[in-house]
PDB file of C-alpha atoms and ligand atoms in Angstrom:
ATOM      1  CA  MET A  97      -0.158-115.194-158.617  1.00  0.00           C
ATOM      2  CA  GLU A  98      -3.345-113.496-157.678  1.00  0.00           C
ATOM      3  CA  PRO A  99      -4.664-110.702-159.747  1.00  0.00           C
ATOM      4  CA  VAL A 100      -3.453-107.124-158.191  1.00  0.00           C
ATOM      5  CA  ALA A 101      -6.115-105.624-156.549  1.00  0.00           C
ATOM      6  CA  TYR A 102      -5.857-102.631-158.406  1.00  0.00           C
ATOM      7  CA  ASP A 103      -7.741-104.245-161.330  1.00  0.00           C
ATOM      8  CA  LYS A 104     -11.380-105.303-161.578  1.00  0.00           C
ATOM      9  CA  HIS A 105     -10.839-105.678-165.343  1.00  0.00           C
ATOM     10  CA  ILE A 106      -8.785-108.447-164.959  1.00  0.00           C
ATOM     11  CA  LYS A 107     -11.128-111.615-165.567  1.00  0.00           C
ATOM     12  CA  GLN A 108      -8.670-114.271-165.217  1.00  0.00           C
ATOM     13  CA  VAL A 109      -4.797-114.925-165.545  1.00  0.00           C
ATOM     14  CA  LEU A 110      -4.449-116.746-168.783  1.00  0.00           C
ATOM     15  CA  ILE A 111      -0.676-117.419-168.748  1.00  0.00           C
ATOM     16  CA  ALA A 112       1.438-117.058-165.557  1.00  0.00           C
ATOM     17  CA  GLN A 113       4.689-115.314-165.230  1.00  0.00           C
ATOM     18  CA  GLU A 114       6.436-118.594-164.768  1.00  0.00           C
ATOM     19  CA  GLU A 115       4.973-120.118-167.741  1.00  0.00           C
ATOM     20  CA  ILE A 116       6.053-117.279-169.977  1.00  0.00           C
ATOM     21  CA  ALA A 117       9.368-117.367-168.400  1.00  0.00           C
ATOM     22  CA  GLU A 118       9.961-121.284-169.481  1.00  0.00           C
ATOM     23  CA  ALA A 119       8.668-120.627-172.735  1.00  0.00           C
ATOM     24  CA  ILE A 120      11.080-117.950-173.265  1.00  0.00           C
ATOM     25  CA  ARG A 121      13.983-119.956-172.493  1.00  0.00           C
ATOM     26  CA  GLN A 122      13.014-122.490-174.795  1.00  0.00           C
ATOM     27  CA  ALA A 123      12.281-119.786-177.538  1.00  0.00           C
ATOM     28  CA  GLY A 124      15.938-118.341-176.683  1.00  0.00           C
ATOM     29  CA  ARG A 125      17.613-121.811-177.010  1.00  0.00           C
ATOM     30  CA  GLN A 126      15.907-122.277-180.516  1.00  0.00           C
ATOM     31  CA  ILE A 127      16.552-118.927-181.788  1.00  0.00           C
ATOM     32  CA  SER A 128      20.217-119.441-180.759  1.00  0.00           C
ATOM     33  CA  THR A 129      20.871-122.891-182.688  1.00  0.00           C
ATOM     34  CA  TRP A 130      18.868-121.638-185.687  1.00  0.00           C
ATOM     35  CA  TYR A 131      21.652-119.134-186.809  1.00  0.00           C
ATOM     36  CA  ASP A 132      24.838-120.766-185.631  1.00  0.00           C
ATOM     37  CA  GLY A 133      26.884-117.679-184.923  1.00  0.00           C
ATOM     38  CA  ARG A 134      25.671-115.509-188.116  1.00  0.00           C
ATOM     39  CA  PRO A 135      24.512-111.931-187.558  1.00  0.00           C
ATOM     40  CA  ILE A 136      21.165-111.747-185.871  1.00  0.00           C
ATOM     41  CA  LEU A 137      19.117-108.746-185.743  1.00  0.00           C
ATOM     42  CA  LEU A 138      15.753-109.168-183.312  1.00  0.00           C
ATOM     43  CA  VAL A 139      13.218-106.520-184.313  1.00  0.00           C
ATOM     44  CA  SER A 140      10.530-105.594-182.055  1.00  0.00           C
ATOM     45  CA  ILE A 141       7.397-104.028-183.169  1.00  0.00           C
ATOM     46  CA  LEU A 142       6.390-101.398-180.624  1.00  0.00           C
ATOM     47  CA  LYS A 143       5.012-100.869-178.229  1.00  0.00           C
ATOM     48  CA  GLY A 144       3.304-104.229-177.495  1.00  0.00           C
ATOM     49  CA  ALA A 145       6.557-106.365-177.996  1.00  0.00           C
ATOM     50  CA  PHE A 146       9.201-104.492-175.779  1.00  0.00           C
ATOM     51  CA  VAL A 147       8.448-106.455-172.706  1.00  0.00           C
ATOM     52  CA  PHE A 148       8.823-109.694-174.850  1.00  0.00           C
ATOM     53  CA  LEU A 149      11.947-108.646-176.492  1.00  0.00           C
ATOM     54  CA  ALA A 150      13.511-107.544-173.470  1.00  0.00           C
ATOM     55  CA  ASP A 151      13.056-110.924-171.681  1.00  0.00           C
ATOM     56  CA  LEU A 152      13.713-112.828-175.052  1.00  0.00           C
ATOM     57  CA  CYS A 153      17.146-111.443-176.039  1.00  0.00           C
ATOM     58  CA  ARG A 154      18.604-112.159-172.815  1.00  0.00           C
ATOM     59  CA  ALA A 155      17.390-115.882-173.383  1.00  0.00           C
ATOM     60  CA  VAL A 156      19.223-115.945-176.695  1.00  0.00           C
ATOM     61  CA  THR A 157      22.909-117.268-175.663  1.00  0.00           C
ATOM     62  CA  VAL A 158      24.617-116.128-179.082  1.00  0.00           C
ATOM     63  CA  PRO A 159      25.582-112.500-180.075  1.00  0.00           C
ATOM     64  CA  CYS A 160      22.400-110.589-181.557  1.00  0.00           C
ATOM     65  CA  GLU A 161      21.620-107.080-181.793  1.00  0.00           C
ATOM     66  CA  ILE A 162      18.090-105.480-181.543  1.00  0.00           C
ATOM     67  CA  GLY A 163      16.431-103.010-183.537  1.00  0.00           C
ATOM     68  CA  PHE A 164      12.750-101.231-182.966  1.00  0.00           C
ATOM     69  CA  MET A 165      10.169-100.331-185.351  1.00  0.00           C
ATOM     70  CA  CYS A 166       6.761 -98.901-184.901  1.00  0.00           C
ATOM     71  CA  ALA A 167       4.190 -99.880-187.752  1.00  0.00           C
ATOM     72  CA  LYS A 168       0.288 -99.130-188.425  1.00  0.00           C
ATOM     73  CA  SER A 169      -1.670-100.655-190.983  1.00  0.00           C
ATOM     74  CA  TYR A 170      -4.281 -99.000-192.731  1.00  0.00           C
ATOM     75  CA  TYR A 171      -7.699-100.322-193.263  1.00  0.00           C
ATOM     76  CA  GLN A 172     -10.529 -99.562-195.705  1.00  0.00           C
ATOM     77  CA  GLY A 173     -13.340-100.526-193.333  1.00  0.00           C
ATOM     78  CA  THR A 174     -12.514-104.022-192.141  1.00  0.00           C
ATOM     79  CA  GLU A 175     -10.184-104.869-195.321  1.00  0.00           C
ATOM     80  CA  SER A 176      -6.445-103.966-195.330  1.00  0.00           C
ATOM     81  CA  SER A 177      -5.309-101.456-197.928  1.00  0.00           C
ATOM     82  CA  GLY A 178      -2.198-103.331-198.153  1.00  0.00           C
ATOM     83  CA  MET A 179      -0.448-100.167-196.921  1.00  0.00           C
ATOM     84  CA  VAL A 180       1.587-100.371-193.461  1.00  0.00           C
ATOM     85  CA  SER A 181       2.781 -97.023-192.234  1.00  0.00           C
ATOM     86  CA  ILE A 182       6.027 -97.062-190.542  1.00  0.00           C
ATOM     87  CA  THR A 183       5.806 -94.165-187.856  1.00  0.00           C
ATOM     88  CA  MET A 184       9.232 -95.300-186.522  1.00  0.00           C
ATOM     89  CA  ASP A 185      11.652 -97.160-188.791  1.00  0.00           C
ATOM     90  CA  LEU A 186      14.596 -99.478-188.147  1.00  0.00           C
ATOM     91  CA  GLU A 187      18.405 -97.646-188.006  1.00  0.00           C
ATOM     92  CA  GLN A 188      19.672-100.858-189.433  1.00  0.00           C
ATOM     93  CA  ASP A 189      20.422-101.771-192.922  1.00  0.00           C
ATOM     94  CA  ILE A 190      18.732-105.241-192.621  1.00  0.00           C
ATOM     95  CA  SER A 191      20.653-106.487-195.984  1.00  0.00           C
ATOM     96  CA  GLN A 192      23.642-107.571-193.396  1.00  0.00           C
ATOM     97  CA  TYR A 193      21.410-109.438-190.837  1.00  0.00           C
ATOM     98  CA  HIS A 194      19.391-112.472-190.171  1.00  0.00           C
ATOM     99  CA  VAL A 195      15.951-110.771-189.023  1.00  0.00           C
ATOM    100  CA  VAL A 196      13.805-112.174-186.056  1.00  0.00           C
ATOM    101  CA  ILE A 197      10.655-109.990-186.025  1.00  0.00           C
ATOM    102  CA  VAL A 198       9.458-110.252-182.446  1.00  0.00           C
ATOM    103  CA  GLU A 199       5.811-109.631-182.194  1.00  0.00           C
ATOM    104  CA  ASP A 200       3.573-109.722-179.298  1.00  0.00           C
ATOM    105  CA  ILE A 201       0.450-111.150-180.623  1.00  0.00           C
ATOM    106  CA  ILE A 202      -0.896-112.259-184.277  1.00  0.00           C
ATOM    107  CA  ASP A 203      -4.805-111.463-184.474  1.00  0.00           C
ATOM    108  CA  THR A 204      -6.224-110.910-188.142  1.00  0.00           C
ATOM    109  CA  GLY A 205      -2.694-111.220-189.417  1.00  0.00           C
ATOM    110  CA  ARG A 206      -2.861-108.017-191.393  1.00  0.00           C
ATOM    111  CA  THR A 207      -0.030-106.249-189.505  1.00  0.00           C
ATOM    112  CA  LEU A 208       2.819-108.868-189.885  1.00  0.00           C
ATOM    113  CA  ARG A 209       1.767-109.754-193.436  1.00  0.00           C
ATOM    114  CA  ASP A 210       2.532-106.027-194.172  1.00  0.00           C
ATOM    115  CA  VAL A 211       5.537-106.046-192.374  1.00  0.00           C
ATOM    116  CA  VAL A 212       7.038-109.010-193.627  1.00  0.00           C
ATOM    117  CA  ALA A 213       6.494-107.833-197.093  1.00  0.00           C
ATOM    118  CA  LEU A 214       7.974-104.496-196.258  1.00  0.00           C
ATOM    119  CA  LEU A 215      11.404-105.947-194.798  1.00  0.00           C
ATOM    120  CA  ARG A 216      11.430-108.559-197.368  1.00  0.00           C
ATOM    121  CA  GLU A 217      11.760-105.597-200.221  1.00  0.00           C
ATOM    122  CA  ARG A 218      15.028-104.666-197.840  1.00  0.00           C
ATOM    123  CA  ASN A 219      16.545-108.038-198.812  1.00  0.00           C
ATOM    124  CA  PRO A 220      17.652-109.249-195.310  1.00  0.00           C
ATOM    125  CA  LEU A 221      19.986-112.413-195.135  1.00  0.00           C
ATOM    126  CA  SER A 222      16.847-114.376-194.065  1.00  0.00           C
ATOM    127  CA  LEU A 223      13.514-113.333-192.076  1.00  0.00           C
ATOM    128  CA  ARG A 224      11.512-115.355-189.470  1.00  0.00           C
ATOM    129  CA  VAL A 225       8.819-114.199-187.245  1.00  0.00           C
ATOM    130  CA  VAL A 226       8.531-115.097-183.502  1.00  0.00           C
ATOM    131  CA  THR A 227       5.224-114.182-181.576  1.00  0.00           C
ATOM    132  CA  LEU A 228       4.414-114.642-178.041  1.00  0.00           C
ATOM    133  CA  LEU A 229       0.994-115.029-178.607  1.00  0.00           C
ATOM    134  CA  ASP A 230      -1.076-116.438-181.523  1.00  0.00           C
ATOM    135  CA  LYS A 231      -4.922-116.204-182.104  1.00  0.00           C
ATOM    136  CA  PRO A 232      -5.502-118.354-185.132  1.00  0.00           C
ATOM    137  CA  CYS A 233      -9.145-118.248-184.752  1.00  0.00           C
ATOM    138  CA  ARG A 234      -9.263-114.718-185.632  1.00  0.00           C
ATOM    139  CA  ARG A 235      -7.280-114.940-188.742  1.00  0.00           C
ATOM    140  CA  LYS A 236      -8.467-112.660-191.888  1.00  0.00           C
ATOM    141  CA  VAL A 237      -5.439-113.345-193.994  1.00  0.00           C
ATOM    142  CA  GLU A 238      -3.312-116.020-194.319  1.00  0.00           C
ATOM    143  CA  PHE A 239      -0.290-115.661-192.164  1.00  0.00           C
ATOM    144  CA  GLU A 240       1.832-118.072-190.103  1.00  0.00           C
ATOM    145  CA  ALA A 241       4.439-117.297-187.693  1.00  0.00           C
ATOM    146  CA  ASP A 242       7.814-119.465-187.563  1.00  0.00           C
ATOM    147  CA  MET A 243       7.391-119.700-183.682  1.00  0.00           C
ATOM    148  CA  ALA A 244       4.510-118.984-181.664  1.00  0.00           C
ATOM    149  CA  LEU A 245       4.955-119.441-177.819  1.00  0.00           C
ATOM    150  CA  PHE A 246       1.449-119.766-176.832  1.00  0.00           C
ATOM    151  CA  THR A 247      -1.940-120.243-178.922  1.00  0.00           C
ATOM    152  CA  ILE A 248      -4.913-118.629-177.252  1.00  0.00           C
ATOM    153  CA  SER A 249      -8.614-118.676-178.101  1.00  0.00           C
ATOM    154  CA  ASP A 250     -10.629-115.503-179.039  1.00  0.00           C
ATOM    155  CA  HIS A 251      -9.834-113.611-175.610  1.00  0.00           C
ATOM    156  CA  PHE A 252      -8.897-109.686-175.550  1.00  0.00           C
ATOM    157  CA  VAL A 253      -5.585-109.927-173.549  1.00  0.00           C
ATOM    158  CA  ILE A 254      -3.801-107.546-171.534  1.00  0.00           C
ATOM    159  CA  GLY A 255      -0.389-107.528-169.723  1.00  0.00           C
ATOM    160  CA  TYR A 256       3.364-108.355-170.386  1.00  0.00           C
ATOM    161  CA  GLY A 257       3.644-105.526-172.988  1.00  0.00           C
ATOM    162  CA  LEU A 258      -0.201-105.785-174.322  1.00  0.00           C
ATOM    163  CA  ASP A 259      -2.368-102.704-173.466  1.00  0.00           C
ATOM    164  CA  CYS A 260      -6.133-101.889-173.261  1.00  0.00           C
ATOM    165  CA  ALA A 261      -6.017 -97.930-173.998  1.00  0.00           C
ATOM    166  CA  GLU A 262      -1.963 -97.965-172.867  1.00  0.00           C
ATOM    167  CA  GLN A 263      -2.781 -99.340-169.521  1.00  0.00           C
ATOM    168  CA  TYR A 264      -1.819-102.934-168.393  1.00  0.00           C
ATOM    169  CA  ARG A 265       1.547-103.205-170.345  1.00  0.00           C
ATOM    170  CA  ASN A 266       3.231-103.638-166.728  1.00  0.00           C
ATOM    171  CA  LEU A 267       1.425-106.516-165.319  1.00  0.00           C
ATOM    172  CA  PRO A 268       4.003-109.428-165.211  1.00  0.00           C
ATOM    173  CA  TYR A 269       1.361-111.899-166.728  1.00  0.00           C
ATOM    174  CA  ILE A 270      -1.147-112.281-169.806  1.00  0.00           C
ATOM    175  CA  ALA A 271      -4.566-111.586-168.504  1.00  0.00           C
ATOM    176  CA  GLU A 272      -8.047-111.612-170.068  1.00  0.00           C
ATOM    177  CA  TYR A 273      -9.693-108.354-169.807  1.00  0.00           C
ATOM    178  CA  ASP A 274     -13.163-108.265-168.990  1.00  0.00           C
ATOM    179  CA  THR A 275     -15.301-106.365-171.195  1.00  0.00           C
ATOM    180  CA  ALA A 276     -18.246-106.792-168.986  1.00  0.00           C
ATOM    181  CA  VAL A 277     -16.979-104.535-166.484  1.00  0.00           C
ATOM    182  CA  ASP A 278     -17.177-101.479-168.766  1.00  0.00           C
ATOM    183  CA  ALA A 279     -20.643-102.348-169.921  1.00  0.00           C
ATOM    184  CA  GLU A 280     -22.018-102.492-166.437  1.00  0.00           C
ATOM    185  CA  ASN A 281     -20.860 -98.886-165.565  1.00  0.00           C
TER     186      ASN A 281
HETATM  187  P1  5GP B1275      -3.265-107.910-186.563  1.00  0.00           P
HETATM  188  O1  5GP B1275      -2.944-106.941-187.606  1.00  0.00           O
HETATM  189  O2  5GP B1275      -2.751-109.238-186.671  1.00  0.00           O
HETATM  190  O3  5GP B1275      -4.800-107.854-186.275  1.00  0.00           O
HETATM  191  O4  5GP B1275      -3.070-107.140-185.417  1.00  0.00           O
HETATM  192  C1  5GP B1275      -2.142-107.294-184.481  1.00  0.00           C
HETATM  193  C2  5GP B1275      -1.922-106.450-183.549  1.00  0.00           C
HETATM  194  O5  5GP B1275      -3.293-105.974-182.621  1.00  0.00           O
HETATM  195  C3  5GP B1275      -1.149-106.654-182.200  1.00  0.00           C
HETATM  196  O6  5GP B1275       0.393-106.187-182.532  1.00  0.00           O
HETATM  197  C4  5GP B1275      -1.788-105.875-181.143  1.00  0.00           C
HETATM  198  O7  5GP B1275      -1.200-104.494-180.818  1.00  0.00           O
HETATM  199  C5  5GP B1275      -3.267-105.934-181.343  1.00  0.00           C
HETATM  200  N1  5GP B1275      -4.159-107.065-180.823  1.00  0.00           N
HETATM  201  C6  5GP B1275      -4.647-108.007-181.136  1.00  0.00           C
HETATM  202  N2  5GP B1275      -4.871-108.777-180.688  1.00  0.00           N
HETATM  203  C7  5GP B1275      -5.018-108.177-179.253  1.00  0.00           C
HETATM  204  C8  5GP B1275      -5.234-108.493-177.860  1.00  0.00           C
HETATM  205  O8  5GP B1275      -5.982-109.639-177.443  1.00  0.00           O
HETATM  206  N3  5GP B1275      -4.941-107.742-176.668  1.00  0.00           N
HETATM  207  C9  5GP B1275      -4.185-106.539-177.338  1.00  0.00           C
HETATM  208  N4  5GP B1275      -3.748-105.852-176.347  1.00  0.00           N
HETATM  209  N5  5GP B1275      -3.852-106.168-178.276  1.00  0.00           N
HETATM  210  C10 5GP B1275      -4.245-106.828-179.495  1.00  0.00           C
HETATM  211 MG1   MG B1276       1.438-104.910-181.603  1.00  0.00          MG
END
């Protein structure tokens, strides 16, 4: 698919719509086999992961529930203070569920490290992390997802839920954002 005309910031399409759809079909099958009918809660970290969650939950072929939380990590300079602030919390008591955190992208790893630590304190039956995108070259803290659908190099990406200043979440594909365009203006 060609980049939409409205956007001069789209440098290149990195992952096409159909590639995302195929990877999600496989991920849905994998999640469905992991839990063998036990209670699953798919937890989306807002806002970036809402599109991924919407498609992923429809690729899961066993009963599952969904939940949302909004988390922000606080940093002292470039270092995480180790504190994560939940601006919107889950409504479920996760001690009754096998939890799958559904994230859009892992960059430094700090957000998920903090969120995982927080959710573990609440004693879920088990906890796994599934991310659409992984940028391992940017990691500042050790963190590995149980499943990463795509590994990308050091690009700032937009689309399929991911934003730049709240724009582009509605692009149906993952694109590289062209920072040079702003520098020229
Ligand atoms: P981390 O704590 O792993 O550094 O941060 C991950 C969060 O940073 C993601 O959930 C996402 O909100 C944001 N982020 C990291 N890399 C990108 C990127 O390439 N594009 C966009 N739109 N957000 C990113
Ligand atoms: Mg995010």
